[in-house]
Amino acid sequence: MPARVTDPAAIDFDLPGKHHYRAAFPLDGRWGFSLVPITVINGLRAVDADGTGNTPGVAVFGGTHGNEYEGQIAVKRLCHDLDPAEMSGRVILMPQLSESACAGHTRTSPEDGVNMNRAFPGNPRGSLSYRIAHFVKTQVFPRVRVVIDLHSGGREASFPLCTSLHPIPDPAQRAETLEVARLFDTPFVYVYSRQMATGLLTDEAEDEGKIAVGGEFGFGEGSNVRGIRHAYEGVRNVLRHYGMLTGQPAKIDTSRASAPRLVQAPHLADYVPCPRTAIWEPVVEPGEEVAHGQLVGRLHDFGDHISEPLEIIAHRAGVIVALHFGAHVQQGSTLYVVAEDVSL
Ligand SMILES: [Zn+2]
């Protein structure tokens, strides 16, 4: 039976067991609705696995951008697989937060042209994306303490598999956020700049004092095998960590002995814009180490096929945490990002 279509305001977040909905948000440009999938689980075990009796509540989002699929797939599978009889506490799962963008396989919503991950804190009288963001802010966030938003590079950039967070001033919030970020066992945990953009889902959650973790689980509008595994098993690890599922968090990538490597790129100077529109030939891979002055890639002009390419040289030493994905790159697009090791 398909999930029940409902007015978003009518969802009962306290109902015991597992309940699937499609929350109907009216469209702006025509008569109809964006049916946003949402699964609410209230575990049936009276006491959580660690016996403390209090669980934080966890919300997990996929499809905040419509052309990023690993999170959509992982969260959809969790909607199916998580068994309330084995759980305590509340989990709210939204596999396609920007449902209209997901239906269109686009980063932003084709209904209102808005990037869902710039629409927070939302607006009840705004266009579709702002109203969905407002729903998350006013109906989902108050019911959870842990917020996970699963992204991938789409057509923007290629990343090494990572979870991510912003610099967090409060030491206790920072320590717990890092602990949760590490549970996904990705090769990298990446602390990135808040200056690049505002209105992010995780910005909003962080500002409310929540434990908010993002992540990049693939790129290129594909379905990355390892990325989906880290996203899916990572959420299960988070639920185990908080005693909402029984058992201990488990190593996800058994081929890598090391813990996730913590790196940061908090300064805008390390997000290097492309100097001219061209064809991009990277010569390094995401996650690779570069030295100061090392060649990162070449920009080619096919208006003259014997012209010298413009060489892009690393402005500092570090690890490449993002590279422009498409070969066709426009002036001003972020070409690469260099990060450095950090201990927090
Ligand atoms: Zn994204």
Tab-separated table of N, CA, C and O in Angstrom, residues 195-297:
chain	number	residue	atom	x	y	z
A	195	GLN	N	31.480	30.458	5.365
A	195	GLN	CA	31.411	31.710	4.593
A	195	GLN	C	30.970	31.503	3.146
A	195	GLN	O	30.648	32.461	2.458
A	196	MET	N	30.995	30.241	2.665
A	196	MET	CA	30.680	29.996	1.258
A	196	MET	C	29.214	30.246	0.946
A	196	MET	O	28.857	30.615	-0.168
A	197	ALA	N	28.335	30.007	1.932
A	197	ALA	CA	26.900	30.102	1.667
A	197	ALA	C	26.161	30.224	2.987
A	197	ALA	O	26.701	29.909	4.038
A	198	THR	N	24.918	30.671	2.922
A	198	THR	CA	24.062	30.704	4.105
A	198	THR	C	22.742	30.013	3.774
A	198	THR	O	22.438	29.767	2.616
A	199	GLY	N	21.998	29.724	4.816
A	199	GLY	CA	20.677	29.114	4.612
A	199	GLY	C	20.704	27.608	4.523
A	199	GLY	O	19.733	26.992	4.089
A	200	LEU	N	21.838	26.990	4.955
A	200	LEU	CA	21.934	25.538	4.887
A	200	LEU	C	21.091	24.879	5.979
A	200	LEU	O	20.926	25.436	7.073
A	201	LEU	N	20.612	23.697	5.688
A	201	LEU	CA	19.870	22.904	6.674
A	201	LEU	C	20.731	22.683	7.917
A	201	LEU	O	20.268	22.873	9.049
A	202	THR	N	21.996	22.311	7.711
A	202	THR	CA	22.856	22.024	8.862
A	202	THR	C	23.241	23.304	9.604
A	202	THR	O	23.444	23.270	10.816
A	203	ASP	N	23.378	24.442	8.903
A	203	ASP	CA	23.610	25.739	9.583
A	203	ASP	C	22.534	25.977	10.625
A	203	ASP	O	22.795	26.337	11.766
A	204	GLU	N	21.292	25.805	10.162
A	204	GLU	CA	20.146	26.098	10.997
A	204	GLU	C	20.134	25.174	12.218
A	204	GLU	O	19.912	25.628	13.347
A	205	ALA	N	20.389	23.892	11.968
A	205	ALA	CA	20.386	22.920	13.077
A	205	ALA	C	21.519	23.233	14.055
A	205	ALA	O	21.318	23.196	15.277
A	206	GLU	N	22.698	23.546	13.523
A	206	GLU	CA	23.836	23.892	14.394
A	206	GLU	C	23.513	25.099	15.258
A	206	GLU	O	23.806	25.123	16.455
A	207	ASP	N	22.910	26.110	14.647
A	207	ASP	CA	22.587	27.329	15.393
A	207	ASP	C	21.575	27.065	16.501
A	207	ASP	O	21.519	27.812	17.474
A	208	GLU	N	20.784	26.023	16.330
A	208	GLU	CA	19.836	25.648	17.390
A	208	GLU	C	20.511	24.794	18.461
A	208	GLU	O	19.849	24.352	19.403
A	209	GLY	N	21.803	24.527	18.277
A	209	GLY	CA	22.538	23.729	19.266
A	209	GLY	C	22.452	22.236	19.036
A	209	GLY	O	22.854	21.440	19.881
A	210	LYS	N	21.928	21.844	17.867
A	210	LYS	CA	21.779	20.413	17.603
A	210	LYS	C	23.100	19.807	17.138
A	210	LYS	O	24.032	20.516	16.768
A	211	ILE	N	23.130	18.485	17.150
A	211	ILE	CA	24.269	17.749	16.624
A	211	ILE	C	23.975	17.551	15.139
A	211	ILE	O	23.132	16.717	14.778
A	212	ALA	N	24.618	18.344	14.294
A	212	ALA	CA	24.281	18.371	12.866
A	212	ALA	C	25.480	17.918	12.044
A	212	ALA	O	26.570	18.482	12.150
A	213	VAL	N	25.254	16.886	11.234
A	213	VAL	CA	26.333	16.321	10.417
A	213	VAL	C	25.874	16.252	8.963
A	213	VAL	O	24.764	15.789	8.674
A	214	GLY	N	26.704	16.769	8.072
A	214	GLY	CA	26.475	16.618	6.640
A	214	GLY	C	27.431	15.591	6.090
A	214	GLY	O	28.116	14.891	6.844
A	215	GLY	N	27.501	15.494	4.767
A	215	GLY	CA	28.464	14.559	4.195
A	215	GLY	C	28.338	14.507	2.689
A	215	GLY	O	27.306	14.877	2.128
A	216	GLU	N	29.424	14.055	2.071
A	216	GLU	CA	29.469	13.901	0.616
A	216	GLU	C	29.762	12.425	0.347
A	216	GLU	O	30.843	11.934	0.653
A	217	PHE	N	28.778	11.725	-0.230
A	217	PHE	CA	28.859	10.267	-0.341
A	217	PHE	C	29.004	9.786	-1.785
A	217	PHE	O	28.726	8.633	-2.089
A	218	GLY	N	29.445	10.680	-2.649
A	218	GLY	CA	29.670	10.336	-4.042
A	218	GLY	C	29.677	11.616	-4.855
A	218	GLY	O	29.708	12.721	-4.300
A	219	PHE	N	29.651	11.478	-6.183
A	219	PHE	CA	29.598	12.660	-7.036
A	219	PHE	C	29.229	12.238	-8.454
A	219	PHE	O	29.132	11.044	-8.763
A	220	GLY	N	28.986	13.215	-9.291
A	220	GLY	CA	28.775	12.941	-10.711
A	220	GLY	C	27.407	12.370	-11.028
A	220	GLY	O	27.221	11.733	-12.067
A	221	GLU	N	26.426	12.583	-10.134
A	221	GLU	CA	25.053	12.115	-10.360
A	221	GLU	C	24.990	10.603	-10.516
A	221	GLU	O	24.126	10.067	-11.216
A	222	GLY	N	25.924	9.897	-9.860
A	222	GLY	CA	25.915	8.432	-9.900
A	222	GLY	C	25.380	7.862	-8.602
A	222	GLY	O	24.829	8.585	-7.764
A	223	SER	N	25.519	6.544	-8.470
A	223	SER	CA	25.178	5.859	-7.220
A	223	SER	C	26.429	5.133	-6.764
A	223	SER	O	26.721	4.033	-7.216
A	224	ASN	N	27.171	5.762	-5.878
A	224	ASN	CA	28.461	5.251	-5.446
A	224	ASN	C	28.264	4.094	-4.450
A	224	ASN	O	27.620	4.268	-3.415
A	225	VAL	N	28.816	2.928	-4.788
A	225	VAL	CA	28.620	1.721	-3.960
A	225	VAL	C	29.073	1.964	-2.527
A	225	VAL	O	28.338	1.710	-1.560
A	226	ARG	N	30.301	2.461	-2.379
A	226	ARG	CA	30.852	2.672	-1.041
A	226	ARG	C	30.110	3.799	-0.327
A	226	ARG	O	29.868	3.735	0.878
A	227	GLY	N	29.748	4.824	-1.086
A	227	GLY	CA	29.042	5.956	-0.488
A	227	GLY	C	27.717	5.543	0.119
A	227	GLY	O	27.372	5.954	1.233
A	228	ILE	N	26.964	4.722	-0.597
A	228	ILE	CA	25.670	4.262	-0.087
A	228	ILE	C	25.878	3.417	1.175
A	228	ILE	O	25.150	3.548	2.153
A	229	ARG	N	26.913	2.580	1.161
A	229	ARG	CA	27.186	1.745	2.342
A	229	ARG	C	27.517	2.611	3.562
A	229	ARG	O	27.009	2.395	4.658
A	230	HIS	N	28.389	3.619	3.365
A	230	HIS	CA	28.756	4.492	4.493
A	230	HIS	C	27.544	5.274	5.001
A	230	HIS	O	27.377	5.462	6.208
A	231	ALA	N	26.686	5.721	4.084
A	231	ALA	CA	25.516	6.502	4.489
A	231	ALA	C	24.541	5.621	5.278
A	231	ALA	O	24.090	5.983	6.373
A	232	TYR	N	24.242	4.450	4.729
A	232	TYR	CA	23.265	3.545	5.352
A	232	TYR	C	23.780	3.004	6.688
A	232	TYR	O	23.117	3.123	7.722
A	233	GLU	N	24.978	2.426	6.666
A	233	GLU	CA	25.527	1.836	7.890
A	233	GLU	C	25.881	2.925	8.901
A	233	GLU	O	25.835	2.696	10.107
A	234	GLY	N	26.253	4.098	8.403
A	234	GLY	CA	26.586	5.206	9.301
A	234	GLY	C	25.386	5.612	10.139
A	234	GLY	O	25.512	5.833	11.354
A	235	VAL	N	24.220	5.718	9.523
A	235	VAL	CA	23.009	6.064	10.295
A	235	VAL	C	22.713	4.971	11.316
A	235	VAL	O	22.387	5.259	12.477
A	236	ARG	N	22.839	3.717	10.917
A	236	ARG	CA	22.610	2.624	11.881
A	236	ARG	C	23.604	2.718	13.043
A	236	ARG	O	23.244	2.453	14.199
A	237	ASN	N	24.861	3.097	12.740
A	237	ASN	CA	25.850	3.297	13.808
A	237	ASN	C	25.427	4.411	14.756
A	237	ASN	O	25.615	4.312	15.972
A	238	VAL	N	24.863	5.476	14.191
A	238	VAL	CA	24.410	6.597	15.031
A	238	VAL	C	23.300	6.115	15.970
A	238	VAL	O	23.299	6.429	17.169
A	239	LEU	N	22.377	5.325	15.438
A	239	LEU	CA	21.282	4.815	16.270
A	239	LEU	C	21.818	3.881	17.362
A	239	LEU	O	21.346	3.897	18.503
A	240	ARG	N	22.842	3.081	17.018
A	240	ARG	CA	23.459	2.208	18.037
A	240	ARG	C	24.189	3.052	19.094
A	240	ARG	O	24.113	2.765	20.287
A	241	HIS	N	24.886	4.069	18.616
A	241	HIS	CA	25.665	4.943	19.505
A	241	HIS	C	24.778	5.537	20.599
A	241	HIS	O	25.191	5.652	21.757
A	242	TYR	N	23.562	5.922	20.236
A	242	TYR	CA	22.650	6.541	21.202
A	242	TYR	C	21.724	5.528	21.868
A	242	TYR	O	20.763	5.918	22.540
A	243	GLY	N	22.009	4.227	21.661
A	243	GLY	CA	21.209	3.200	22.327
A	243	GLY	C	19.815	3.048	21.756
A	243	GLY	O	18.946	2.436	22.370
A	244	MET	N	19.562	3.598	20.561
A	244	MET	CA	18.233	3.491	19.948
A	244	MET	C	18.074	2.174	19.207
A	244	MET	O	16.969	1.701	18.972
A	245	LEU	N	19.199	1.592	18.790
A	245	LEU	CA	19.265	0.226	18.271
A	245	LEU	C	20.241	-0.519	19.172
A	245	LEU	O	21.178	0.095	19.700
A	246	THR	N	20.067	-1.819	19.320
A	246	THR	CA	20.993	-2.577	20.162
A	246	THR	C	22.315	-2.797	19.425
A	246	THR	O	22.384	-2.691	18.200
A	247	GLY	N	23.345	-3.115	20.172
A	247	GLY	CA	24.659	-3.402	19.594
A	247	GLY	C	25.546	-2.175	19.603
A	247	GLY	O	25.100	-1.054	19.864
A	248	GLN	N	26.826	-2.414	19.319
A	248	GLN	CA	27.817	-1.353	19.301
A	248	GLN	C	28.024	-0.853	17.863
A	248	GLN	O	27.853	-1.617	16.913
A	249	PRO	N	28.395	0.423	17.681
A	249	PRO	CA	28.766	0.897	16.339
A	249	PRO	C	29.863	0.006	15.750
A	249	PRO	O	30.767	-0.422	16.471
A	250	ALA	N	29.770	-0.287	14.456
A	250	ALA	CA	30.690	-1.224	13.815
A	250	ALA	C	31.527	-0.505	12.765
A	250	ALA	O	31.090	0.494	12.179
A	251	LYS	N	32.738	-1.007	12.538
A	251	LYS	CA	33.591	-0.512	11.454
A	251	LYS	C	32.867	-0.785	10.128
A	251	LYS	O	32.347	-1.875	9.894
A	252	ILE	N	32.822	0.217	9.266
A	252	ILE	CA	32.089	0.067	8.001
A	252	ILE	C	33.040	-0.334	6.872
A	252	ILE	O	32.751	-1.232	6.087
A	253	ASP	N	34.180	0.355	6.790
A	253	ASP	CA	35.162	0.028	5.746
A	253	ASP	C	36.272	-0.806	6.376
A	253	ASP	O	37.236	-0.270	6.923
A	254	THR	N	36.130	-2.138	6.281
A	254	THR	CA	37.103	-3.018	6.927
A	254	THR	C	38.413	-3.080	6.141
A	254	THR	O	39.409	-3.603	6.625
A	255	SER	N	38.422	-2.508	4.923
A	255	SER	CA	39.669	-2.505	4.137
A	255	SER	C	40.591	-1.361	4.572
A	255	SER	O	41.744	-1.300	4.154
A	256	ARG	N	40.078	-0.449	5.384
A	256	ARG	CA	40.892	0.677	5.858
A	256	ARG	C	41.032	0.579	7.365
A	256	ARG	O	40.037	0.631	8.082
A	257	ALA	N	42.281	0.431	7.828
A	257	ALA	CA	42.485	0.242	9.268
A	257	ALA	C	42.298	1.542	10.035
A	257	ALA	O	41.842	1.536	11.172
A	258	SER	N	42.640	2.656	9.412
A	258	SER	CA	42.680	3.922	10.131
A	258	SER	C	41.282	4.478	10.398
A	258	SER	O	40.321	4.166	9.696
A	259	ALA	N	41.210	5.332	11.403
A	259	ALA	CA	39.979	6.087	11.673
A	259	ALA	C	39.853	7.176	10.607
A	259	ALA	O	40.820	7.476	9.896
A	260	PRO	N	38.666	7.774	10.477
A	260	PRO	CA	38.539	8.879	9.514
A	260	PRO	C	39.560	9.982	9.806
A	260	PRO	O	39.848	10.288	10.957
A	261	ARG	N	40.102	10.557	8.730
A	261	ARG	CA	41.115	11.611	8.864
A	261	ARG	C	40.400	12.955	8.956
A	261	ARG	O	39.621	13.305	8.066
A	262	LEU	N	40.701	13.692	10.008
A	262	LEU	CA	40.026	14.971	10.237
A	262	LEU	C	40.801	16.096	9.557
A	262	LEU	O	41.984	16.302	9.843
A	263	VAL	N	40.148	16.786	8.620
A	263	VAL	CA	40.788	17.897	7.899
A	263	VAL	C	39.858	19.109	7.949
A	263	VAL	O	38.648	18.977	8.130
A	264	GLN	N	40.455	20.285	7.769
A	264	GLN	CA	39.638	21.498	7.763
A	264	GLN	C	40.071	22.441	6.646
A	264	GLN	O	41.245	22.482	6.266
A	265	ALA	N	39.094	23.169	6.124
A	265	ALA	CA	39.351	24.267	5.189
A	265	ALA	C	38.405	25.409	5.575
A	265	ALA	O	37.390	25.632	4.933
A	266	PRO	N	38.743	26.095	6.668
A	266	PRO	CA	37.803	27.096	7.183
A	266	PRO	C	37.890	28.438	6.464
A	266	PRO	O	37.020	29.287	6.656
A	267	HIS	N	38.941	28.655	5.631
A	267	HIS	CA	39.143	29.971	5.030
A	267	HIS	C	38.745	29.977	3.560
A	267	HIS	O	39.099	29.065	2.809
A	268	LEU	N	38.072	31.057	3.160
A	268	LEU	CA	37.617	31.161	1.769
A	268	LEU	C	38.779	31.145	0.782
A	268	LEU	O	38.605	30.747	-0.374
A	269	ALA	N	39.965	31.548	1.228
A	269	ALA	CA	41.134	31.574	0.342
A	269	ALA	C	41.473	30.186	-0.190
A	269	ALA	O	42.153	30.057	-1.214
A	270	ASP	N	41.006	29.160	0.486
A	270	ASP	CA	41.310	27.789	0.058
A	270	ASP	C	40.241	27.199	-0.857
A	270	ASP	O	40.301	26.024	-1.218
A	271	TYR	N	39.247	28.012	-1.237
A	271	TYR	CA	38.201	27.622	-2.201
A	271	TYR	C	38.496	28.421	-3.470
A	271	TYR	O	38.091	29.577	-3.597
A	272	VAL	N	39.236	27.830	-4.385
A	272	VAL	CA	39.856	28.605	-5.462
A	272	VAL	C	38.930	28.704	-6.673
A	272	VAL	O	38.533	27.682	-7.242
A	273	PRO	N	38.545	29.936	-7.071
A	273	PRO	CA	37.666	30.096	-8.228
A	273	PRO	C	38.420	29.947	-9.548
A	273	PRO	O	39.604	30.272	-9.652
A	274	CYS	N	37.716	29.463	-10.549
A	274	CYS	CA	38.313	29.275	-11.869
A	274	CYS	C	38.521	30.640	-12.540
A	274	CYS	O	37.591	31.441	-12.632
A	275	PRO	N	39.734	30.923	-13.037
A	275	PRO	CA	40.002	32.255	-13.597
A	275	PRO	C	39.376	32.502	-14.970
A	275	PRO	O	39.214	33.646	-15.365
A	276	ARG	N	39.062	31.456	-15.711
A	276	ARG	CA	38.452	31.658	-17.035
A	276	ARG	C	37.594	30.448	-17.430
A	276	ARG	O	37.842	29.345	-16.975
A	277	THR	N	36.611	30.684	-18.264
A	277	THR	CA	35.783	29.587	-18.777
A	277	THR	C	36.632	28.741	-19.728
A	277	THR	O	37.303	29.285	-20.615
A	278	ALA	N	36.631	27.437	-19.522
A	278	ALA	CA	37.553	26.575	-20.270
A	278	ALA	C	37.145	25.122	-20.131
A	278	ALA	O	36.104	24.804	-19.550
A	279	ILE	N	37.973	24.245	-20.701
A	279	ILE	CA	37.862	22.805	-20.477
A	279	ILE	C	38.904	22.415	-19.426
A	279	ILE	O	40.090	22.703	-19.571
A	280	TRP	N	38.443	21.748	-18.381
A	280	TRP	CA	39.246	21.469	-17.175
A	280	TRP	C	39.808	20.062	-17.228
A	280	TRP	O	39.068	19.096	-17.425
A	281	GLU	N	41.125	20.000	-17.039
A	281	GLU	CA	41.816	18.713	-16.981
A	281	GLU	C	42.512	18.592	-15.627
A	281	GLU	O	43.646	19.053	-15.475
A	282	PRO	N	41.842	18.011	-14.625
A	282	PRO	CA	42.538	17.830	-13.348
A	282	PRO	C	43.638	16.790	-13.516
A	282	PRO	O	43.500	15.873	-14.326
A	283	VAL	N	44.721	16.927	-12.765
A	283	VAL	CA	45.777	15.904	-12.804
A	283	VAL	C	45.956	15.257	-11.430
A	283	VAL	O	46.876	14.476	-11.238
A	284	VAL	N	45.097	15.599	-10.502
A	284	VAL	CA	45.100	14.938	-9.187
A	284	VAL	C	43.703	14.381	-8.934
A	284	VAL	O	42.747	14.745	-9.613
A	285	GLU	N	43.618	13.507	-7.943
A	285	GLU	CA	42.338	12.889	-7.575
A	285	GLU	C	41.838	13.519	-6.274
A	285	GLU	O	42.632	13.956	-5.447
A	286	PRO	N	40.520	13.503	-6.071
A	286	PRO	CA	40.024	13.944	-4.766
A	286	PRO	C	40.600	13.075	-3.655
A	286	PRO	O	40.693	11.866	-3.810
A	287	GLY	N	41.033	13.722	-2.582
A	287	GLY	CA	41.638	12.993	-1.459
A	287	GLY	C	43.150	12.896	-1.560
A	287	GLY	O	43.802	12.411	-0.633
A	288	GLU	N	43.712	13.389	-2.688
A	288	GLU	CA	45.169	13.286	-2.888
A	288	GLU	C	45.891	14.446	-2.193
A	288	GLU	O	45.363	15.547	-2.087
A	289	GLU	N	47.118	14.166	-1.788
A	289	GLU	CA	47.991	15.154	-1.157
A	289	GLU	C	48.639	16.013	-2.240
A	289	GLU	O	49.032	15.473	-3.281
A	290	VAL	N	48.723	17.329	-2.039
A	290	VAL	CA	49.489	18.162	-2.969
A	290	VAL	C	50.497	19.004	-2.193
A	290	VAL	O	50.262	19.370	-1.039
A	291	ALA	N	51.623	19.312	-2.864
A	291	ALA	CA	52.629	20.212	-2.301
A	291	ALA	C	52.348	21.623	-2.796
A	291	ALA	O	51.669	21.806	-3.818
A	292	HIS	N	52.861	22.629	-2.073
A	292	HIS	CA	52.764	24.006	-2.533
A	292	HIS	C	53.442	24.116	-3.894
A	292	HIS	O	54.560	23.648	-4.074
A	293	GLY	N	52.755	24.684	-4.884
A	293	GLY	CA	53.338	24.855	-6.214
A	293	GLY	C	53.135	23.668	-7.147
A	293	GLY	O	53.513	23.723	-8.319
A	294	GLN	N	52.537	22.594	-6.642
A	294	GLN	CA	52.313	21.409	-7.486
A	294	GLN	C	51.176	21.664	-8.479
A	294	GLN	O	50.214	22.366	-8.174
A	295	LEU	N	51.292	21.055	-9.642
A	295	LEU	CA	50.243	21.175	-10.662
A	295	LEU	C	48.967	20.459	-10.188
A	295	LEU	O	49.013	19.279	-9.834
A	296	VAL	N	47.848	21.197	-10.197
A	296	VAL	CA	46.548	20.600	-9.830
A	296	VAL	C	45.775	20.214	-11.091
A	296	VAL	O	45.067	19.218	-11.129
A	297	GLY	N	45.941	21.026	-12.148
A	297	GLY	CA	45.237	20.733	-13.394
A	297	GLY	C	45.541	21.789	-14.443
A	297	GLY	O	46.306	22.729	-14.198
